[in-house]
Coordinates of C-alpha atoms and ligand atoms in Angstrom, one line a residue:
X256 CA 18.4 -47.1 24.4
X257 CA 18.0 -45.9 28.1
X258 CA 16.2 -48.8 29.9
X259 CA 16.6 -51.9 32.2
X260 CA 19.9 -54.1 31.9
X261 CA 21.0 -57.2 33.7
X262 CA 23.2 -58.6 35.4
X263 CA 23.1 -62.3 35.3
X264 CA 26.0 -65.0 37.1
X265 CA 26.3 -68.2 38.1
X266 CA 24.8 -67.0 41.3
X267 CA 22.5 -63.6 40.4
X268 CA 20.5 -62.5 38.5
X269 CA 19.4 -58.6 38.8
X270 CA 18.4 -55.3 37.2
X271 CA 20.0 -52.2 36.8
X272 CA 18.0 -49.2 36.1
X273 CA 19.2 -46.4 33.6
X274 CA 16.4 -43.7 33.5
X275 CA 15.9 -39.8 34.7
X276 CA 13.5 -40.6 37.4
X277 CA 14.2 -44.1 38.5
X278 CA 14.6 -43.3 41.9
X279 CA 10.9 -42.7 42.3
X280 CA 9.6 -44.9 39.6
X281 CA 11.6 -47.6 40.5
X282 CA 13.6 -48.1 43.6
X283 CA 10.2 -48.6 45.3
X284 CA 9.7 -52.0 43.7
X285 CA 13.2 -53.0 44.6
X286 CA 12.4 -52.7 48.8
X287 CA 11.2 -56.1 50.2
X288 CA 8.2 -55.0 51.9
X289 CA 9.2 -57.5 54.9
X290 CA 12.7 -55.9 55.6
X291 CA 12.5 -54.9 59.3
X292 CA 15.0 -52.1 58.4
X293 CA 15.8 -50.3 55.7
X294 CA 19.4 -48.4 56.6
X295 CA 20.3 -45.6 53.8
X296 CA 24.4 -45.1 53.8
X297 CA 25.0 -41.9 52.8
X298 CA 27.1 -38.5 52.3
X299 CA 25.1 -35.5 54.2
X300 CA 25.7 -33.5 51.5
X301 CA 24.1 -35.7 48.9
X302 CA 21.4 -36.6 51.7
X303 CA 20.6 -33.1 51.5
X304 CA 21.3 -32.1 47.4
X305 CA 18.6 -35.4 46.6
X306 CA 17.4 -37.4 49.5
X307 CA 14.1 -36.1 49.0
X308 CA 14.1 -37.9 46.1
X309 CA 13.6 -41.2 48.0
X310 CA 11.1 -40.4 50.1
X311 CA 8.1 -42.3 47.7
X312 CA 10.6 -45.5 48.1
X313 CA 10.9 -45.3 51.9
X314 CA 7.7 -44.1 52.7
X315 CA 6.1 -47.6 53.5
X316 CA 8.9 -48.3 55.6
X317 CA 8.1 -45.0 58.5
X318 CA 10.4 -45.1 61.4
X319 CA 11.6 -48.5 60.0
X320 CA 14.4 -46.7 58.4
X321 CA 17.6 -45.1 59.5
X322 CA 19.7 -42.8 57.5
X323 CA 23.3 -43.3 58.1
X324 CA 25.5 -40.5 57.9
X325 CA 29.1 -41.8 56.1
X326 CA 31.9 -38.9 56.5
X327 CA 33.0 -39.8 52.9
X328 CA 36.4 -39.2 51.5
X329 CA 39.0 -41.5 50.6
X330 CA 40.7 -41.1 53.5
X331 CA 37.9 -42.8 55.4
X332 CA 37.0 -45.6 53.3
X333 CA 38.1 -47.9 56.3
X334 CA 37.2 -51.0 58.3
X335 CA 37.1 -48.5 61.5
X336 CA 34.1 -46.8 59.4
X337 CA 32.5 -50.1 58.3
X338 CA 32.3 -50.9 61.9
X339 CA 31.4 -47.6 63.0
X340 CA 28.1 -48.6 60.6
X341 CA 27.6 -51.8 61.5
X342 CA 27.4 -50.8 65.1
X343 CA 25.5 -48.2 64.4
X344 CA 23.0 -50.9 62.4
X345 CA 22.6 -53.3 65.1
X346 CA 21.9 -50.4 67.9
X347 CA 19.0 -49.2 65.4
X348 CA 17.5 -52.5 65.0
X349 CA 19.2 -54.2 62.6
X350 CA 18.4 -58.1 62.1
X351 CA 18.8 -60.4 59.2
X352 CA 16.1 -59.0 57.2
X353 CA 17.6 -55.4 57.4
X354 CA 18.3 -53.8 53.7
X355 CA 21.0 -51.3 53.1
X356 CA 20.8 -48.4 50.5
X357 CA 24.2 -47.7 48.9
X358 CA 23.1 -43.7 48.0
X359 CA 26.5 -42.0 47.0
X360 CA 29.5 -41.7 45.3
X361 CA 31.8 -44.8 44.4
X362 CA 33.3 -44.3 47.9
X363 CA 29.9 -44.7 49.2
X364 CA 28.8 -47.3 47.2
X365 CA 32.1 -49.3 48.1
X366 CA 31.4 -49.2 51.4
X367 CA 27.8 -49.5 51.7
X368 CA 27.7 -52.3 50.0
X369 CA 31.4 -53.7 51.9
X370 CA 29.0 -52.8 55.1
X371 CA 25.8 -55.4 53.8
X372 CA 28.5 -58.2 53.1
X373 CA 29.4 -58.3 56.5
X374 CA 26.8 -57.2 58.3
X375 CA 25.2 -60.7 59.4
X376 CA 27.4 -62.6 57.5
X377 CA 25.1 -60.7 54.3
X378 CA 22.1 -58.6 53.9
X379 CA 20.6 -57.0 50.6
X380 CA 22.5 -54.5 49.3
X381 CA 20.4 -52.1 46.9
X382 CA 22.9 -49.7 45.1
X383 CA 21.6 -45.4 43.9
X384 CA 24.9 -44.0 42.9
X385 CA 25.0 -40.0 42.8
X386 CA 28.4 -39.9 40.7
X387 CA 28.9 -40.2 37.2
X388 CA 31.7 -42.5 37.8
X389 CA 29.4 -44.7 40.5
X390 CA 26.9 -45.1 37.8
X391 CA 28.8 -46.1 34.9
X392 CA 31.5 -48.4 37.1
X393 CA 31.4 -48.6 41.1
X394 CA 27.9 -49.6 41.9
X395 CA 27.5 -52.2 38.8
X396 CA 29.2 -55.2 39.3
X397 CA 29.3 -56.5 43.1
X398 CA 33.2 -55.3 43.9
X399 CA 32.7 -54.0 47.0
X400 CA 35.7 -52.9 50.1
X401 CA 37.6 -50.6 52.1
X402 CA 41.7 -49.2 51.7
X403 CA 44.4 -50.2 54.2
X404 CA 47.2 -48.7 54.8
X405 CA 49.0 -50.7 52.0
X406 CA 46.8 -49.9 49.5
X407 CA 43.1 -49.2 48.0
X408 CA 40.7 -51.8 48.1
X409 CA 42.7 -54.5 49.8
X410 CA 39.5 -56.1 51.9
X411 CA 37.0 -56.3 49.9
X412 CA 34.4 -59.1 48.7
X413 CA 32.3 -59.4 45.8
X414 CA 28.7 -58.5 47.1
X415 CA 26.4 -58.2 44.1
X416 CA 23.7 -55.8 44.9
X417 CA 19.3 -56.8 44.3
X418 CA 19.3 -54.2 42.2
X419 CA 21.1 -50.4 40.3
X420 CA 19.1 -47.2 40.2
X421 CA 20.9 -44.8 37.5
X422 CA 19.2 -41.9 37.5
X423 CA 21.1 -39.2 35.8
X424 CA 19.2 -36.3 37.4
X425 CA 21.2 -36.6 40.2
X426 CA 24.2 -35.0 38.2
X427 CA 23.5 -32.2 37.9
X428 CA 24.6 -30.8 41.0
X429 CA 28.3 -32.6 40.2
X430 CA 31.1 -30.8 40.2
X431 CA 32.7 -30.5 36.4
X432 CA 35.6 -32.2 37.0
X433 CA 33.6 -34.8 38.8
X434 CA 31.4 -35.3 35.3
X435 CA 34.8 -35.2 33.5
X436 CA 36.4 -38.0 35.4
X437 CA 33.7 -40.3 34.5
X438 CA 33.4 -39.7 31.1
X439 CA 36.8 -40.9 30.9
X440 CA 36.0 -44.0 32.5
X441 CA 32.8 -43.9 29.5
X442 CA 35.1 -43.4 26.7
X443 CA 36.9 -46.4 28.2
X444 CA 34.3 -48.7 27.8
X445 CA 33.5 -47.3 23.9
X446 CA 37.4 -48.0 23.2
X447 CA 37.0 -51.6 24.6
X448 CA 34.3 -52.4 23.5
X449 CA 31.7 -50.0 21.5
X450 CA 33.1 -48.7 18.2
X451 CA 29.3 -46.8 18.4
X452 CA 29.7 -45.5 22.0
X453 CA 33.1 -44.5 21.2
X454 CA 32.3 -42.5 17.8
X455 CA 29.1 -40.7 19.4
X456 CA 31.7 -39.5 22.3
X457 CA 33.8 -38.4 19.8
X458 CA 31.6 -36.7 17.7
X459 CA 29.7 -34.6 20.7
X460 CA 32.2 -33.8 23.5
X461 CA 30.5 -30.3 24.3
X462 CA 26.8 -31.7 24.3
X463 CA 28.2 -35.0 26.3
X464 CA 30.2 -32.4 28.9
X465 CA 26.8 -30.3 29.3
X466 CA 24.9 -33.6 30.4
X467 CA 22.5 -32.9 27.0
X468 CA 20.2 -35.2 26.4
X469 CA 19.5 -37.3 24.3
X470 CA 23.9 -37.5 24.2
X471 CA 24.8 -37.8 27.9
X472 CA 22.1 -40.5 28.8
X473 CA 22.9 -42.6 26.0
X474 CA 26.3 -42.2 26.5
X475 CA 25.8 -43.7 30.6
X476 CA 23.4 -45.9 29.0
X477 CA 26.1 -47.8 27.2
X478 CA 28.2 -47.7 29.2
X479 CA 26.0 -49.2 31.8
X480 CA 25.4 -52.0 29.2
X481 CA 28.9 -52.8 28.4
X482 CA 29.7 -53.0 32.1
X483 CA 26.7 -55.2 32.9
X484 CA 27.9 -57.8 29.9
X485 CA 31.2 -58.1 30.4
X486 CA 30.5 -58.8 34.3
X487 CA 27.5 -61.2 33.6
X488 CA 30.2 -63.2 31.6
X489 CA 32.9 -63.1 34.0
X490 CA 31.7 -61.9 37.3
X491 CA 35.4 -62.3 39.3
X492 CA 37.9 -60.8 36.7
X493 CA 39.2 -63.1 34.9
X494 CA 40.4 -62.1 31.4
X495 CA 37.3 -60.8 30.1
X496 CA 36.7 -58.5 33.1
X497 CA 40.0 -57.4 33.1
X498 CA 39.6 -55.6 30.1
X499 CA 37.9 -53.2 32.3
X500 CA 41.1 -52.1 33.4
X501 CA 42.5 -50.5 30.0
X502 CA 44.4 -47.6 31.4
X503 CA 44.3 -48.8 34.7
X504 CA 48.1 -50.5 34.8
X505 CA 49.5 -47.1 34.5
X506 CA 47.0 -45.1 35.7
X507 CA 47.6 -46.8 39.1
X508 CA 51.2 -46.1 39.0
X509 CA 50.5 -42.6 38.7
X510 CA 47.8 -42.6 41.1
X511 CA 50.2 -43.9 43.7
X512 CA 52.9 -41.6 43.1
X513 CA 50.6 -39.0 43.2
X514 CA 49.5 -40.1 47.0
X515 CA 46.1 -40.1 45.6
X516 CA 45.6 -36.6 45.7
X517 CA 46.3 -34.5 42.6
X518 CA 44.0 -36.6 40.6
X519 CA 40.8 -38.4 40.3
X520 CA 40.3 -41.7 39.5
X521 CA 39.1 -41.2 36.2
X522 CA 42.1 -38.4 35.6
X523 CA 44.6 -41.2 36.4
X524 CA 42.5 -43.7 34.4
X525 CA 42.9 -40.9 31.4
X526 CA 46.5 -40.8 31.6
X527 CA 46.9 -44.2 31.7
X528 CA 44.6 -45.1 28.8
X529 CA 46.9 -42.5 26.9
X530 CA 50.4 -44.6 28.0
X531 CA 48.5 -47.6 26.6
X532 CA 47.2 -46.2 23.2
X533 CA 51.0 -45.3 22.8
X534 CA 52.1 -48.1 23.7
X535 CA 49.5 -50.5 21.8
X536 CA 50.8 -48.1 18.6
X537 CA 54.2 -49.0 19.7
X538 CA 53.6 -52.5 19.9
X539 CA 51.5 -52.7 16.7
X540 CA 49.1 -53.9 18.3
X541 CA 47.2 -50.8 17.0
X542 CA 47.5 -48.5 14.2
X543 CA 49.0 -45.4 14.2
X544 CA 45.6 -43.6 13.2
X545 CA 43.3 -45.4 15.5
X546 CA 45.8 -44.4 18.0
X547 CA 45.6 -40.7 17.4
X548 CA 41.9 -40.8 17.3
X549 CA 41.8 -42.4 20.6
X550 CA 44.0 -40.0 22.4
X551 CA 42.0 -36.7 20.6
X552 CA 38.8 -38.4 21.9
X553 CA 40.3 -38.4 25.6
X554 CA 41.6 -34.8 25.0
X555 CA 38.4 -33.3 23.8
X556 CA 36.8 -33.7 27.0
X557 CA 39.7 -31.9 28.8
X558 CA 42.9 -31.9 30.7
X559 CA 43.9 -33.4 33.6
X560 CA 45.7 -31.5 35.9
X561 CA 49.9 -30.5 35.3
X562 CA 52.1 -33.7 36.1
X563 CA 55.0 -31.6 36.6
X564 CA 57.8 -33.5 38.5
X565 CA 56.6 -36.8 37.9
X566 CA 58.9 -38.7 35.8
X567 CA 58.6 -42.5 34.4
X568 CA 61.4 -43.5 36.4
X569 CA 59.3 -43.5 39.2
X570 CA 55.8 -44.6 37.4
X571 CA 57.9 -47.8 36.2
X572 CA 59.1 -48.7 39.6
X573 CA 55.3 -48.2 40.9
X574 CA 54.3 -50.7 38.2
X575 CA 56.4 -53.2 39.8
X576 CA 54.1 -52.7 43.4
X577 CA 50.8 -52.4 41.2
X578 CA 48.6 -55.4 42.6
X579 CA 47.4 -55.7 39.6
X580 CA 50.9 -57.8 38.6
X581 CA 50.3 -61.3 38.6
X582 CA 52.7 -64.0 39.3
X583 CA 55.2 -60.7 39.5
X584 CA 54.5 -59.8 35.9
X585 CA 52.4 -56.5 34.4
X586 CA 49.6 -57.2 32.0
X587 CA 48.4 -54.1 29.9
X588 CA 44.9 -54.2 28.2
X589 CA 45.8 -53.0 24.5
X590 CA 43.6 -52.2 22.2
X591 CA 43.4 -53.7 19.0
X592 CA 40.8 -51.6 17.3
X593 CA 37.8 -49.6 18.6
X594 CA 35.9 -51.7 20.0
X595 CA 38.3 -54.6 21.0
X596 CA 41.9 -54.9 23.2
X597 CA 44.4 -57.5 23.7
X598 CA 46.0 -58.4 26.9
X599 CA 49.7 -58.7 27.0
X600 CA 52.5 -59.4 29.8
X601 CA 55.9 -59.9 29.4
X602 CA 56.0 -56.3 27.9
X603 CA 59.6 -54.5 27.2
X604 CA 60.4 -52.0 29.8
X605 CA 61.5 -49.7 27.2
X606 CA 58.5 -49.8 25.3
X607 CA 56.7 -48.8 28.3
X608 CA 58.6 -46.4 29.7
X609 CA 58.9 -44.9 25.9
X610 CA 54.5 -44.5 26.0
X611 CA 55.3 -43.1 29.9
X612 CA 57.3 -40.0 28.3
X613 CA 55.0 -40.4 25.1
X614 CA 52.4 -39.3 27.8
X615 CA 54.1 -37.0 30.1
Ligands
NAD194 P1 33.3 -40.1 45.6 O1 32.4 -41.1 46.1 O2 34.3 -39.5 46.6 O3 32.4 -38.9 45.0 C1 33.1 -37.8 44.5 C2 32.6 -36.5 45.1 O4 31.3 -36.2 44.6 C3 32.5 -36.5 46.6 O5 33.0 -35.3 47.1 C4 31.0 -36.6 46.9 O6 30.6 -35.9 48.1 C5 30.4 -35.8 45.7 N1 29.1 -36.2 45.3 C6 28.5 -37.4 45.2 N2 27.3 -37.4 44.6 C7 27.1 -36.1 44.3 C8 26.1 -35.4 43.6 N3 25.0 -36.0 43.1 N4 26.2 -34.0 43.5 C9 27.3 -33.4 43.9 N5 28.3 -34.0 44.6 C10 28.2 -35.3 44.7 O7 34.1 -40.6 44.4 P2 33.7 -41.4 43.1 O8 34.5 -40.9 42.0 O9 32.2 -41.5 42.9 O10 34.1 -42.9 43.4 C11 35.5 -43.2 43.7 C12 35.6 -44.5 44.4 O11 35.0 -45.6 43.7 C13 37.0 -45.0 44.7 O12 37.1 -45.3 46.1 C14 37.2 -46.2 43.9 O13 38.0 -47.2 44.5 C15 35.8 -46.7 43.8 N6 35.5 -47.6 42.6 C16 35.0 -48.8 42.8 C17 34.8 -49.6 41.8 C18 34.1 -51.0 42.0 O14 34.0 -51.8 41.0 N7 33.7 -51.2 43.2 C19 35.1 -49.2 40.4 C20 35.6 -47.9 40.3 C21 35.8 -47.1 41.4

């Protein structure tokens, strides 16, 4: 079913939207009518593909709102950015009651919504993602930051947003590898946690890939569900939440090595959810079958690009930097079945490197 989810902590309670049209039908609601400013962080390019589309939401507002231009880009996922913004917001007008619009990719969304947590000491964030990726995973769950030189996301700080708007008309002007990558990150959720998300994505990859309805919507619409559970039950990672990051141990790795430019996020994530199939198989943590079924599934929606020259020498001594080690040790989510993983550390080195190659 497309409709309204929630997200519901200790602390929160709000809605996240799944529905073609949303961002007319229901971002309006979302605006508190008494926000001096309303400031919409953006990409130019998607301010120009579908910012039209939020003109019935912003209309009350007139001259009290200020589009935001955000370069985009990895590389400029920075502090120097976020203050850039928040400059920017206070020389526009921006007070206490100000609202910001995350409307973007996951980069955007990251930032915008990095950008309310600071700004003030906190303002409203209200999150539109335009990416496949952003919908089903960024802009749900309150993770928000910037990279550093050291790494991705190392400042950061949970800000969870008034309210999601997923409107899947937005992606259609996505690239194909774009819509690829994020289906990956779909078919993750089915494999941790939707036996029925993961069979329907396994029985229609070419109607899924073509963003058909009634397939692609439900297929975000899950997704959006599972993500929206697992972070109502454990809204600052602790072992449910981690199980968010099946394929994300290795996929990391490789992502490093790679200096964050051959692949997408959701390629890497592929490749890693690959290593740990193998490596759950190896482990017997999983059987052999479920463990080929899982790997078709990730291979009917396409390849990633050639990994020629990386080896798993080098992807196991980037596991030993991955800050995802805790206490200097690796944990690998593992799935047990469809539907349901395992979490194990203290993991044989040859066992891992032996799903690396498996992979390669
Ligand atoms: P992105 O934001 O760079 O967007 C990908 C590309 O799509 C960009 O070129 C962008 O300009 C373009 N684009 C955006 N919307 C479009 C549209 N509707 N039509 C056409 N083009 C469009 O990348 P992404 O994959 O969306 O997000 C990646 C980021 O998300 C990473 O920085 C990652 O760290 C972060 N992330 C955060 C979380 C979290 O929990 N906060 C989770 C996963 C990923």
């Amino acid at each position: 079913m497309l409709g309204e989810f929630f997200v519901e902590t200790s602390q929160v309670r709000y809605p996240v939207m799944v529905k073609r049209g949303s961002i007319e039908q229901s971002l309006p609601e979302l605006i508190p009518r008494k926000a001096h400013r309303v400031f919409v962080i953006t990409e130019e390019m998607v301010w120009q593909m579908h910012g039209h589309r939020l003109a019935p939401a912003l209309a009350a507002f007139g001259d009290r709102v200020k589009v935001l231009h955000f370069p985009g880009g990895e590389s400029r996922k920075r502090l120097s950015e976020v203050e850039a913004l928040t400059d920017q917001m206070v020389a526009d007008g921006g007070d206490r009651s100000s609202v910001v619009i995350g409307f973007g990719g996951g980069i955007v969304t990251d930032v915008a919504g990095f950008a309310a947590a600071v700004f003030m000491r906190g303002v409203p964030v209200i999150q539109v993602p335009t990416t496949l990726l952003a919908q089903v995973d960024a802009a749900v769950g309150g993770k928000t930051g910037v990279n550093l030189v050291g790494g991705k996301n190392l400042v950061g700080s949970f800000h969870q947003p008034v309210g999601v708007i997923i409107d899947p008309d937005v992606l259609g002007t996505l690239a194909v590898r774009e819509v690829r990558a994020g289906l990956y990150e779909v078919l993750k959720h089915g494999v941790i946690r939707s036996a029925e998300l993961f069979t329907m994505m396994e029985q229609h990859p070419l109607q899924i890939l073509g963003q058909q309805t009634p397939y692609f919507d439900q297929a975000i619409a899950d997704s959006v569900r599972i993500k929206c559970e697992v972070v109502s039950a454990d809204e600052k990672e602790g072992d449910l939440r981690r199980i968010l990051n099946f394929g994300h141990t290795i996929g990391h790795a490789l992502e490093a090595e790679t200096q964050y430019k051959l692949l997408l996020h959701g390629e890497a994530v592929a490749f890693g959810m690959r290593a740990a199939t193998h490596l759950a198989v190896r482990l017997s943590t999983l059987e052999p079958e479920t463990g080929t079924r899982i790997i078709e599934a990730i291979e009917s929606y396409g390849a990633i690009p050639s990994l020629d020259g990386i080896t798993s020498d080098a992807l196991m001594a980037r596991l030993i930097s991955d800050k995802k080690t805790v206490g200097g040790e690796v944990h690998f989510v593992l799935p047990t079945k469809i539907g349901a993983t395992t979490i194990r550390k203290n993991v044989p080195d040859d066992a891992i490197r032996a799903a690396i190659e498996a992979s390669l």
